[in-house]
Short mmCIF file of C-alpha atoms and ligand atoms in Angstrom, two decimals:
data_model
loop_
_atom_site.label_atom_id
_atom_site.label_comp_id
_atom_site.label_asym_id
_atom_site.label_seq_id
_atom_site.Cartn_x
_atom_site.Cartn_y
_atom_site.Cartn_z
CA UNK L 1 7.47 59.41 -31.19
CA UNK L 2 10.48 60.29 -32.70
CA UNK L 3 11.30 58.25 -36.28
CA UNK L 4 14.02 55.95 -36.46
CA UNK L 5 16.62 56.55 -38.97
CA UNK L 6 17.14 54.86 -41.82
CA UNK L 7 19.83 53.05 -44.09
CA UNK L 8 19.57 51.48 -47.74
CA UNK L 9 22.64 49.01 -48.24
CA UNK L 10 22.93 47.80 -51.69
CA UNK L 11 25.44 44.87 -52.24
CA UNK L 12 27.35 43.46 -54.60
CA UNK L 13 29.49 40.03 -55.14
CA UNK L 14 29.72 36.84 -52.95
CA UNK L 15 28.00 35.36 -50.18
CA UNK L 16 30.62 36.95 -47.93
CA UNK L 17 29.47 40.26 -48.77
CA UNK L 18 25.74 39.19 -48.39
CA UNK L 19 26.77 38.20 -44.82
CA UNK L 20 28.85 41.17 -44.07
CA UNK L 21 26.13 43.77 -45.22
CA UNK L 22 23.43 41.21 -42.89
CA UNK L 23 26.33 42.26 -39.79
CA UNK L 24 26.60 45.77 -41.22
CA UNK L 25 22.32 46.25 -40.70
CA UNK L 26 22.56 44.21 -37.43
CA UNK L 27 25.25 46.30 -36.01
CA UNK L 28 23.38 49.50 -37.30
CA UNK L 29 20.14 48.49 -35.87
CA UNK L 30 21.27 47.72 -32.82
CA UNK L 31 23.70 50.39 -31.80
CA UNK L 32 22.49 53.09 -34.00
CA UNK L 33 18.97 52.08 -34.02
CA UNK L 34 18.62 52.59 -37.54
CA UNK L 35 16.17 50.60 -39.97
CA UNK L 36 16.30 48.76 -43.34
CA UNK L 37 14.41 50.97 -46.50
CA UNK L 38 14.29 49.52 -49.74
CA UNK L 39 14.11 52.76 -51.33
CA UNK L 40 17.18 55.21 -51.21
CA UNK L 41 15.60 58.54 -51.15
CA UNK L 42 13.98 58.01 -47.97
CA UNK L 43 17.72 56.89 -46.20
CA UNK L 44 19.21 58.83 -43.47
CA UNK L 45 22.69 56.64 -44.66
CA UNK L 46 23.59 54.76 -48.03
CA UNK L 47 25.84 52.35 -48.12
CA UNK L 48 27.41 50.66 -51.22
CA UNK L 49 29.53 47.09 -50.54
CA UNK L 50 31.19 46.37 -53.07
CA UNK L 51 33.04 43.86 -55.35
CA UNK L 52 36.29 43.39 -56.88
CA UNK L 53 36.48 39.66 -57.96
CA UNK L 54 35.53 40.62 -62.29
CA UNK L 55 34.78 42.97 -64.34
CA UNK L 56 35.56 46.93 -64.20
CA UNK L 57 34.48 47.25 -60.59
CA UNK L 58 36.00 50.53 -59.98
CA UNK L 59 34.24 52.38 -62.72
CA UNK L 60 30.54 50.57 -61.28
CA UNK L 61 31.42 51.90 -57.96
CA UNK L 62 31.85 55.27 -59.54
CA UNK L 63 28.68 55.39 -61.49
CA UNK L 64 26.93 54.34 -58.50
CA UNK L 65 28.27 57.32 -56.29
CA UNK L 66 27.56 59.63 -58.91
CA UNK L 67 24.05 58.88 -58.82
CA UNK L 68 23.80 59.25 -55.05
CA UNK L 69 25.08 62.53 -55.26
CA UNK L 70 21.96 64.48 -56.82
CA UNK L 71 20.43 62.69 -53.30
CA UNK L 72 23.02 63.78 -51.30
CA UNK L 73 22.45 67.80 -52.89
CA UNK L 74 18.48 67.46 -52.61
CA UNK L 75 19.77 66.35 -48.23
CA UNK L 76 22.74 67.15 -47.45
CA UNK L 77 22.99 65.56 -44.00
CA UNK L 78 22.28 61.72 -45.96
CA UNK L 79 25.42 60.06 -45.08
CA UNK L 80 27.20 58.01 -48.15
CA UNK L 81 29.23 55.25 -46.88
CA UNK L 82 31.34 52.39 -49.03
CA UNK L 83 33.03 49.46 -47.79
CA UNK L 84 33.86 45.80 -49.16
CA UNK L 85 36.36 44.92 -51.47
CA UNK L 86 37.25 48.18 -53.74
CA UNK L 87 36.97 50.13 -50.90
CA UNK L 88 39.74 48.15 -49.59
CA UNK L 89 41.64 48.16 -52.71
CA UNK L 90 40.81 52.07 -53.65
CA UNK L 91 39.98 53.90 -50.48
CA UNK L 92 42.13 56.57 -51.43
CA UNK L 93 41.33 56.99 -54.89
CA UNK L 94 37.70 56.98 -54.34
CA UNK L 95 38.17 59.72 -51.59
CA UNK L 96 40.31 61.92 -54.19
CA UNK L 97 37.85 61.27 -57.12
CA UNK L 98 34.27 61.27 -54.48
CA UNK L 99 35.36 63.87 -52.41
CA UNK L 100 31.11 63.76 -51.63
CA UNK L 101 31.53 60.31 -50.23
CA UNK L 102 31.53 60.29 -46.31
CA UNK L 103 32.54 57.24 -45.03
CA UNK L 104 34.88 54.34 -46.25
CA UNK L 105 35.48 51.38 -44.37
CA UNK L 106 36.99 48.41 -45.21
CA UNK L 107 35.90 44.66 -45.11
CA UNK L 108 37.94 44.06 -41.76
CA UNK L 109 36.40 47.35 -39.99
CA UNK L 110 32.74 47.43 -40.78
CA UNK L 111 32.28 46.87 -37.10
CA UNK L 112 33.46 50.36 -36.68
CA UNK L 113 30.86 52.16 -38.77
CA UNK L 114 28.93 53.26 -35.81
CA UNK L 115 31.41 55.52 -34.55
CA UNK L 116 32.64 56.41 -37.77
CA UNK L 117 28.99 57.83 -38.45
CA UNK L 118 29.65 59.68 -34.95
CA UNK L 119 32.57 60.84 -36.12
CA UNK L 120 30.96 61.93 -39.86
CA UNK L 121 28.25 64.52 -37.95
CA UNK L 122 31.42 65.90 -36.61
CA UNK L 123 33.55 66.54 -39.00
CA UNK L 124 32.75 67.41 -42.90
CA UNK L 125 35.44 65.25 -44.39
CA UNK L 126 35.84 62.14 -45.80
CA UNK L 127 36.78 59.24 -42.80
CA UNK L 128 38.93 56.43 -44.12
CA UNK L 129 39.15 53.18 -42.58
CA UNK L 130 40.40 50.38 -44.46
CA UNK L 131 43.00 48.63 -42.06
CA UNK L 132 43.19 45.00 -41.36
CA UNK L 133 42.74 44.87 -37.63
CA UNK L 134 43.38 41.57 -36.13
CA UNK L 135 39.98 39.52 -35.97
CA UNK L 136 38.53 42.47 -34.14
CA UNK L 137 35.62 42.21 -36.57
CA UNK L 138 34.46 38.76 -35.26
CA UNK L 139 33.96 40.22 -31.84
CA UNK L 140 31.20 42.80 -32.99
CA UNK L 141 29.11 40.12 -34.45
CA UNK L 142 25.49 41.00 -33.43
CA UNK L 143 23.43 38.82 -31.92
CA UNK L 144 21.61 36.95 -35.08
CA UNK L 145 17.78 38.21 -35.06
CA UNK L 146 15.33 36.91 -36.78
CA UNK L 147 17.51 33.92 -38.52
CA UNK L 148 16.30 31.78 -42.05
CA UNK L 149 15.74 27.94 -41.76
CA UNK L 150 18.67 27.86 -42.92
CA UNK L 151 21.57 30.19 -41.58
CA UNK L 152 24.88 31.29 -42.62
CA UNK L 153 27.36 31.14 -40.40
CA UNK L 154 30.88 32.74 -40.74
CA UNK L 155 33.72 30.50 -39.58
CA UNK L 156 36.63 32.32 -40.91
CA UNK L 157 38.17 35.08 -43.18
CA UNK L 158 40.14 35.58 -45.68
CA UNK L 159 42.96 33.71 -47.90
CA UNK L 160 47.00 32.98 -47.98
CA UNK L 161 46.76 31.01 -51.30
CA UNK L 162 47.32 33.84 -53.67
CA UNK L 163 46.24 32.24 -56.95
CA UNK L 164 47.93 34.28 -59.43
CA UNK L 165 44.48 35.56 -61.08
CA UNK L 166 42.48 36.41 -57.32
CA UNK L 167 42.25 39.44 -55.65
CA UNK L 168 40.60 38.12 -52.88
CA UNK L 169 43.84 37.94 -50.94
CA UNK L 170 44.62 41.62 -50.98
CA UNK L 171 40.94 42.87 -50.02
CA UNK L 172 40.41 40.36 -47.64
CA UNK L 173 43.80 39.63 -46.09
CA UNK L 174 45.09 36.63 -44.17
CA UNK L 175 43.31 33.64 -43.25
CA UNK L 176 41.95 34.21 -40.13
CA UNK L 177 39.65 31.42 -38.17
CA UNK L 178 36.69 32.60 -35.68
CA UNK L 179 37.51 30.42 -31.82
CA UNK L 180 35.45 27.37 -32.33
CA UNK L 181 33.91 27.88 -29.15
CA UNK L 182 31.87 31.21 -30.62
CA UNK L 183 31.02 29.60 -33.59
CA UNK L 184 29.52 26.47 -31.74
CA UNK L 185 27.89 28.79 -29.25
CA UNK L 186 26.26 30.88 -32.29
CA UNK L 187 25.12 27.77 -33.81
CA UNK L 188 23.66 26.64 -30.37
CA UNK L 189 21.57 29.69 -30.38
CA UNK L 190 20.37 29.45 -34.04
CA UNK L 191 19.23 26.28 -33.25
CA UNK L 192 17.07 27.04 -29.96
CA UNK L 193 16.05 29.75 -32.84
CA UNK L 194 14.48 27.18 -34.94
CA UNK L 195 17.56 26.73 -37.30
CA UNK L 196 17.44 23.28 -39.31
CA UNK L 197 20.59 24.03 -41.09
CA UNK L 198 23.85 25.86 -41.10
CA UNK L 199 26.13 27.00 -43.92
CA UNK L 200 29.65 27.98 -42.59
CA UNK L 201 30.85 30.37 -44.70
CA UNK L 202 34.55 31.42 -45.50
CA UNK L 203 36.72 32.07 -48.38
CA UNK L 204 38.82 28.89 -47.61
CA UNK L 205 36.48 26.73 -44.47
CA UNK L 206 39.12 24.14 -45.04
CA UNK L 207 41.84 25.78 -43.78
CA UNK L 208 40.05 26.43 -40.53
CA UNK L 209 42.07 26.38 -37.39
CA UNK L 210 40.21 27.97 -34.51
CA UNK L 211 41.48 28.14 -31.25
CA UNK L 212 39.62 25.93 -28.81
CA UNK L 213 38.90 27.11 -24.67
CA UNK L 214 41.97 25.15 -23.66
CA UNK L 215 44.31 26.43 -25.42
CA UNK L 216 44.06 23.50 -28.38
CA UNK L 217 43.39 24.49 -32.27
CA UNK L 218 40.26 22.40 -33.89
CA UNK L 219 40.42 21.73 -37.26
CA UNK L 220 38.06 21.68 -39.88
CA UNK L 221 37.09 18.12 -39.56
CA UNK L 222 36.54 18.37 -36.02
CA UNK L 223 34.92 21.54 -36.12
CA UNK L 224 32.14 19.92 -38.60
CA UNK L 225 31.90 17.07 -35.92
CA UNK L 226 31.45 19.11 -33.14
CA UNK L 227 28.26 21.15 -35.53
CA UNK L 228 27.14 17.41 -35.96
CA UNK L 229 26.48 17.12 -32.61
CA UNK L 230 24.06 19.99 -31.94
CA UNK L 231 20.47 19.09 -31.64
CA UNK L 232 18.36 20.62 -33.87
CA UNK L 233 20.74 21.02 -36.58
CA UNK L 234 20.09 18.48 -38.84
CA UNK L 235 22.03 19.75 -42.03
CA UNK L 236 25.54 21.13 -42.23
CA UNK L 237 26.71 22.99 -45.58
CA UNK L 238 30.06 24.82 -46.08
CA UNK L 239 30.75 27.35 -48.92
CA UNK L 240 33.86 27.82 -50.56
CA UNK L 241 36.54 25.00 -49.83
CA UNK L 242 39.33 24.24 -51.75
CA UNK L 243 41.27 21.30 -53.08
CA UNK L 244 43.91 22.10 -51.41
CA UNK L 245 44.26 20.66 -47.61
CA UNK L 246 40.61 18.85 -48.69
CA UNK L 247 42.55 16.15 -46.28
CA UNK L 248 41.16 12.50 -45.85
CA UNK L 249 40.37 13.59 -42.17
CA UNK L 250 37.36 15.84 -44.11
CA UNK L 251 36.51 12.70 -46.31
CA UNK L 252 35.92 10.54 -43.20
CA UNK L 253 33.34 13.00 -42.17
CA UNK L 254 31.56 12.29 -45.05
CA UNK L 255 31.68 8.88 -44.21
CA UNK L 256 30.18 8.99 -40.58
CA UNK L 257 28.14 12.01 -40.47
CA UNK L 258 24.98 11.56 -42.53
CA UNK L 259 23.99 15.26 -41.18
CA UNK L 260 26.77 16.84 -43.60
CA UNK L 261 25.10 16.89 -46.96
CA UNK L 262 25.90 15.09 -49.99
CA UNK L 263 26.69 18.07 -52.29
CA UNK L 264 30.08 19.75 -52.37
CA UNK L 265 31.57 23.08 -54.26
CA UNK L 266 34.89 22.16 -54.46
CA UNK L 267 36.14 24.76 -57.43
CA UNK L 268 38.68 23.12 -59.92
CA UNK L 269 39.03 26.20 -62.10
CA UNK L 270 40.80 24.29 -65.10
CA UNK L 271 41.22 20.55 -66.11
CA UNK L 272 44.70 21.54 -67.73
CA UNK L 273 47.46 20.87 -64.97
CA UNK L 274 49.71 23.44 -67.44
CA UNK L 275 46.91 26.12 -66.75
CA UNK L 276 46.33 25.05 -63.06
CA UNK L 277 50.48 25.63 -62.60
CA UNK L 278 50.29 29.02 -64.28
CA UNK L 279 47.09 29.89 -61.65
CA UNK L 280 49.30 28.79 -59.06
CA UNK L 281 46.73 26.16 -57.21
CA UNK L 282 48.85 23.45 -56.17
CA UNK L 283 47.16 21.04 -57.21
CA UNK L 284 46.72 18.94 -60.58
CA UNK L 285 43.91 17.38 -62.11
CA UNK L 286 44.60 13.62 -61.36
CA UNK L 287 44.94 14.78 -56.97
CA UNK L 288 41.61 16.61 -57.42
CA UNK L 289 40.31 13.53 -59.05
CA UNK L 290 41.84 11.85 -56.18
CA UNK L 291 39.48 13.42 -53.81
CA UNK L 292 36.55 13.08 -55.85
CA UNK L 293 36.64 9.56 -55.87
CA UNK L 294 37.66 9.35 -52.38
CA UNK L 295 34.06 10.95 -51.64
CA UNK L 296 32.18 8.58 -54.14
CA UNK L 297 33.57 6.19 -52.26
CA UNK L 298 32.24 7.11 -48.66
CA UNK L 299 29.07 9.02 -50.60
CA UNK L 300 27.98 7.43 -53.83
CA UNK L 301 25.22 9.79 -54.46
CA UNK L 302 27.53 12.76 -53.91
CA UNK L 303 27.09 15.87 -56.17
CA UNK L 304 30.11 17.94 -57.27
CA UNK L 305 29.90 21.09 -58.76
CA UNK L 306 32.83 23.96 -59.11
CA UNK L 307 33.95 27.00 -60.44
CA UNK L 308 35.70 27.44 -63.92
CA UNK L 309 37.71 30.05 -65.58
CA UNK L 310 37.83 29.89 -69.22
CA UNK L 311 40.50 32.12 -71.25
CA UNK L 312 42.94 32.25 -68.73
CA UNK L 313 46.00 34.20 -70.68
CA UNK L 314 47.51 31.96 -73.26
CA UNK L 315 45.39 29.04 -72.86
CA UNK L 316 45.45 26.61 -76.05
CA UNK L 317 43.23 24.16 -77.20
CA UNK L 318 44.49 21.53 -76.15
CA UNK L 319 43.83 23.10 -72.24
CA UNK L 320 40.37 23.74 -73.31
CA UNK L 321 39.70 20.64 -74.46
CA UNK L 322 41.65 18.90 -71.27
CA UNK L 323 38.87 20.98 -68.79
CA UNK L 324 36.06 19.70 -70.68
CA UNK L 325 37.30 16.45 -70.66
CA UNK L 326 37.46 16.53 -66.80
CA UNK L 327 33.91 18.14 -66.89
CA UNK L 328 32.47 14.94 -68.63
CA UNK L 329 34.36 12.62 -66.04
CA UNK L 330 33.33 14.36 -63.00
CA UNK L 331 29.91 15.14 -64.31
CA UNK L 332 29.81 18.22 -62.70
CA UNK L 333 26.17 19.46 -61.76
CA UNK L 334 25.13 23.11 -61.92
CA UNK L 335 28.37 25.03 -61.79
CA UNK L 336 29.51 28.71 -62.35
CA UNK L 337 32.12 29.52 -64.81
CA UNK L 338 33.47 33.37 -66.00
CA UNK L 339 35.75 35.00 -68.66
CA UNK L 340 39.42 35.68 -67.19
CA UNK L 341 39.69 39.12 -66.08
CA UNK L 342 42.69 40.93 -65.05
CA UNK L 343 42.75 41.98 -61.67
CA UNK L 344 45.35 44.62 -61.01
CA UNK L 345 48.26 44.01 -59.15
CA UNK L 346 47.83 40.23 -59.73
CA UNK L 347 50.76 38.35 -61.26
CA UNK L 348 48.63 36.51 -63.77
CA UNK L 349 47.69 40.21 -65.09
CA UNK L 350 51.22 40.51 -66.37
CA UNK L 351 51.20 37.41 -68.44
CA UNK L 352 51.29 37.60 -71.82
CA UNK L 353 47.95 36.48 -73.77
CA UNK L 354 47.21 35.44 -77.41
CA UNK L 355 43.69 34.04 -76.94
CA UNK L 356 41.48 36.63 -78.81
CA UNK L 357 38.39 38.40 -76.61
CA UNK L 358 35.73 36.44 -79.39
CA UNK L 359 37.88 32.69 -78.89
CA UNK L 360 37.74 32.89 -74.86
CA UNK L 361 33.91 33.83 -75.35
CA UNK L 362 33.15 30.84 -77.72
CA UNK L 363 34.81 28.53 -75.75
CA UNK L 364 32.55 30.01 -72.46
CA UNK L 365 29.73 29.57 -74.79
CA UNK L 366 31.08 25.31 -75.27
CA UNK L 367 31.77 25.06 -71.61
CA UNK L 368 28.57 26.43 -70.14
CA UNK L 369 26.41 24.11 -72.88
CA UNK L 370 28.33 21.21 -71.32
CA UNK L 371 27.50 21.87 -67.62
CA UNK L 372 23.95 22.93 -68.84
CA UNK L 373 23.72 19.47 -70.37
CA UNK L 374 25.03 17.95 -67.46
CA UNK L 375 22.83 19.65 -64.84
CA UNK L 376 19.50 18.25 -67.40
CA UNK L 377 21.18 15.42 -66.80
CA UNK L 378 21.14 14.96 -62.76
CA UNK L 379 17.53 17.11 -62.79
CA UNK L 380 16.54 13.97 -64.85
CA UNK L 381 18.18 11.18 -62.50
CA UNK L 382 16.09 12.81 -59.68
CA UNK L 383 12.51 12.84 -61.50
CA UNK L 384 9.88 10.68 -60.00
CA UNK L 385 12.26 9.97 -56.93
CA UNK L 386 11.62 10.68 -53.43
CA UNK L 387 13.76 13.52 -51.77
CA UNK L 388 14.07 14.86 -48.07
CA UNK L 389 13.03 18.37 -48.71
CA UNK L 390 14.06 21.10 -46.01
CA UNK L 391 11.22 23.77 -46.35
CA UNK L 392 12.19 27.13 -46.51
CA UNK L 393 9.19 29.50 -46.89
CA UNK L 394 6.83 31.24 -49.96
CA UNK L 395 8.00 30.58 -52.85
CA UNK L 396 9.26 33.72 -54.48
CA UNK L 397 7.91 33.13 -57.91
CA UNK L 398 4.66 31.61 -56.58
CA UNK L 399 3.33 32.82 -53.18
CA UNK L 400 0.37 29.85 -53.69
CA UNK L 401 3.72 27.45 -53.51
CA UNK L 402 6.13 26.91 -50.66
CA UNK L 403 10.11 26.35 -51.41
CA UNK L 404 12.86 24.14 -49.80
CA UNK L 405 15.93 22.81 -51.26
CA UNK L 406 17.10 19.38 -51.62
CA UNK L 407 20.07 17.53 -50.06
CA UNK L 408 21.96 18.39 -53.24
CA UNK L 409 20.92 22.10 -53.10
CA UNK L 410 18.46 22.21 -55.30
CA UNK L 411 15.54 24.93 -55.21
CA UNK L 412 12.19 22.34 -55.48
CA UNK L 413 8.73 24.07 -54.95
CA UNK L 414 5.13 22.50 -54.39
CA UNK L 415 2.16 23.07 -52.94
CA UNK L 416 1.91 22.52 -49.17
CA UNK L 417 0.42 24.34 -45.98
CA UNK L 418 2.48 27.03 -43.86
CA UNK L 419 2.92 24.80 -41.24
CA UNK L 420 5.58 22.36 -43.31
CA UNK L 421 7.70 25.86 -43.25
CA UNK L 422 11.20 24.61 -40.94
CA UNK L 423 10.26 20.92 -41.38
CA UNK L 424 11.86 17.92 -43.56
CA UNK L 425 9.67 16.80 -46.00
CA UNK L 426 9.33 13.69 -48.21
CA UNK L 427 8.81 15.18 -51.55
CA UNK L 428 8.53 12.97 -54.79
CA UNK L 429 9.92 15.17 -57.96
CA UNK L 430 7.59 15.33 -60.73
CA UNK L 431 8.83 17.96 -63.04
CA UNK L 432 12.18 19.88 -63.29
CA UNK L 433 12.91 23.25 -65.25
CA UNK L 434 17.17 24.20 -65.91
CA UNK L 435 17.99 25.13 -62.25
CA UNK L 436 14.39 24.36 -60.22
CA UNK L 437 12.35 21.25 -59.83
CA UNK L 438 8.62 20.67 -59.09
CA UNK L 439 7.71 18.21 -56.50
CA UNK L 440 4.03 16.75 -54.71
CA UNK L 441 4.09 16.02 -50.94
CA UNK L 442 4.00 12.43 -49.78
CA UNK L 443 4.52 12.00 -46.70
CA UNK L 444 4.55 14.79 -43.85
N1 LIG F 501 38.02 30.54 -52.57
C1 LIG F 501 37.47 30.12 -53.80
C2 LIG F 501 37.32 31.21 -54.84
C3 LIG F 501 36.76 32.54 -54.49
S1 LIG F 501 36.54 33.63 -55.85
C4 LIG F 501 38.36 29.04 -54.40
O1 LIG F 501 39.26 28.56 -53.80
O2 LIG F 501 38.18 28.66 -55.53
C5 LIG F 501 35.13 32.93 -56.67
C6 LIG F 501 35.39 32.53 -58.07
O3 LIG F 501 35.59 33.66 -58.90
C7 LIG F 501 36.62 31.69 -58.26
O4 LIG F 501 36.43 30.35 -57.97
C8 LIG F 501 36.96 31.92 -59.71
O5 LIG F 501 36.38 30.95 -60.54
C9 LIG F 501 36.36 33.29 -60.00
N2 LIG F 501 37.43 34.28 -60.19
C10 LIG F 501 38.29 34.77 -59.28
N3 LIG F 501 39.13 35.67 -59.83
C11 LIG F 501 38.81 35.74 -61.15
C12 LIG F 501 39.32 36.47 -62.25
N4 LIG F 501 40.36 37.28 -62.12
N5 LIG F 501 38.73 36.30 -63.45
C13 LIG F 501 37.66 35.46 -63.59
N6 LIG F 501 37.15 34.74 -62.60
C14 LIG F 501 37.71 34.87 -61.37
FE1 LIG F 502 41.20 33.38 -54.55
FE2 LIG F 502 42.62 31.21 -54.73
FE3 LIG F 502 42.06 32.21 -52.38
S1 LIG F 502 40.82 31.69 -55.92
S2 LIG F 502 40.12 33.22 -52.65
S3 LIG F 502 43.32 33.14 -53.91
S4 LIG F 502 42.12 30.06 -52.96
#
């Protein structure tokens, strides 16, 4: 029998890229029939997906390669491939400065690595593919496997609000939304799967538009309805919106579909509207307030949490103070918050900035004891309640213990019996640690 080749992908960054490398071994396996290893020196192909959004990314990537090299010289027909978001951005640099690297494909064409790899056996130079083809990639979706409980499910792409500290913009490109017809269809078919809950996933799922069979455009709102409807599917997450177009039509989903969970990740960013102008997202702090307590309203139990940036250039004290301010009056549960970092070729990159590097870290340091605090806080509202508890699987830190999250997506394990695995159960919480709780069945 002859042995089926195999790839090592090793990811870095957002959900987005966890889902494109999950397409990039579907597509493999599929039309290449390749297979996953977990260690790199037994790949036929290595591919690196990268990240752009912090930090010196391009030097990572580059330390990376140059340790897949010495592989590459002990076999010189391994294949080095590397997409995602530098690859985008630096394609050509990486090709002058890796002239070892194979392959390098782009976050729009990693549908077209098959015959790229083709292509590679061919020829001994470095292919280049980093064009933004017109939602071509949504087409060469495989067919989802062996799906989780719970199942991501791209809706759209990319982003046209080009805050002035992203880069997502420019490695992504436009906003482009998947025909709600495929998505519903997908969704059908992870349910029939045994899929309890979907997580649409998009840089912006609020600004959805997908064209409908009959020539219409859905929204967002109706979109969600439409998910609402399919049986089996009993929860319905979304990851990332933003405040912006988070219209009332969205809120009155909250409202009438109790399969839409009560937990949202609506990023703020900054509580100063000075700072918020300067990042260029439209929005100030009393309209996101607006929306918050537009949910309450509908939801009472709702959870908020959000993304901060702390030491954005010339932020005062007074800004600081104003986001944590807004972090007490939300009450923001467990959220994720990073230094500024200049991202090339943004236009917050050429503003000037007096904060020192030690000041923007201290105030992190503030911030992050405030959500901590606030996060003890909910973890303690929800001991010795009763929660609806999706179950997941194993636990990963206990394999005696199965896993499931709660409404509010929170990790809770216990001790119950393999078949609870896809099922809701009623959990009571009896202990909680910063970001997990412990919970004893009740009722099955
Ligand atoms: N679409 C999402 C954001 C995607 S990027 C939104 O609308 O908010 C994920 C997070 O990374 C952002 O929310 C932001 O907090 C952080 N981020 C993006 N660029 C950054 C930068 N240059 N420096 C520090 N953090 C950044
Ligand atoms: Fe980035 Fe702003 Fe879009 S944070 S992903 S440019 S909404």
């Amino acid at each position: 029998m002859k042995m089926k080749k195999k790839m090592y992908i090793k990811t870095w960054g957002c959900q987005m890229n966890e889902y494109d490398s999950s397409m990039i071994s579907g597509i493999l396996k599929q039309r290449k029939h390749y297979e996953i290893t977990n260690i790199p020196e037994k790949a036929d192909i290595l591919i690196l997906n990268t990240c752009s959004i912090r930090e010196k990314a391009q030097e990572k990537v580059f330390h990376q390669l140059g340790r897949w090299k010495y592989l590459k010289k002990q076999k010189p027909d391994l294949i080095i491939a590397v997409g995602g978001c530098v690859a985008t951005q630096e394609g050509k640099e990486i090709k002058k400065r890796a002239k070892y690297v194979d392959i390098i494909f782009g976050t729009q064409t990693l549908h077209r690595l098959p015959k790229m790899i083709d292509l590679s056996h061919k020829i001994k130079k470095t292919i280049i593919d980093i064009t933004f083809p017109k939602i071509e990639k949504f087409d060469y979706l495989p067919e989802p496997y062996i799906p989780n409980i719970s199942s991501f499910v791209s809706i759209m792409e990319g982003c046209n609000k080009y805050c002035s500290f992203c880069i997502v913009p420019y490695t992504r490109g436009k906003e482009i939304s998947r025909p709600c017809d495929d998505i519903i269809f997908e969704i059908s078919l992870l349910a029939e799967k045994g899929v309890r809950e979907v997580n649409l996933l998009g840089q912006n799922v609020n600004a959805y538009k997908g064209n409908t069979f009959n020539g219409k455009i859905c929204k967002f709102s109706e979109l969600l309805r439409l998910i609402a409807e399919i049986d089996g599917i009993d929860r319905i997450r979304f990851t990332t919106s933003n405040p912006i177009e988070f219209t009332d039509d969205i809120i009155d989903v909250y409202r009438d579909t109790p399969k839409l969970v009560s937990f949202l990740h609506l990023p703020v960013q900054s509580g100063s509207d000075r700072i918020l102008k300067l990042m260029k997202r439209s929005y100030t702090v009393s309209e996101y307030k607006t929306i918050i307590n537009k949910l309450l309203n509908v939801r009472p139990n709702i959870q908020i949490s959000s993304d901060f940036i702390v030491g954005f250039p010339g932020e005062t004290e007074q800004d600081f103070q104003d986001t944590l301010t807004l972090i007490n009056d939300i009450k923001f549960d467990i959220s994720y918050s990073f230094l500024y970092s200049p991202r090339p070729g943004t236009p917050a990159a050429r503003l000037a900035d007096n904060v020192t590097q030690n000041k923007k870290k201290q105030r992190l340091y503030i911030l992050q004891n405030l959500i901590n605090q606030q996060t003890t806080y909910w973890n303690k509202k929800l001991l010795y309640s009763t929660q609806s508890v999706l179950v997941e699987g194993v636990s990963k830190k206990n394999i005696m213990k199965l896993s499931g999250r709660t409404e509010t997506n929170r990790i809770i394990h216990f001790t119950g019996s393999p078949d609870m695995i896809g099922k809701f159960i009623n959990l009571k919480i009896t202990d909680y640690y910063r970001n997990t709780l412990q919970g004893h069945v009740i009722e099955s």
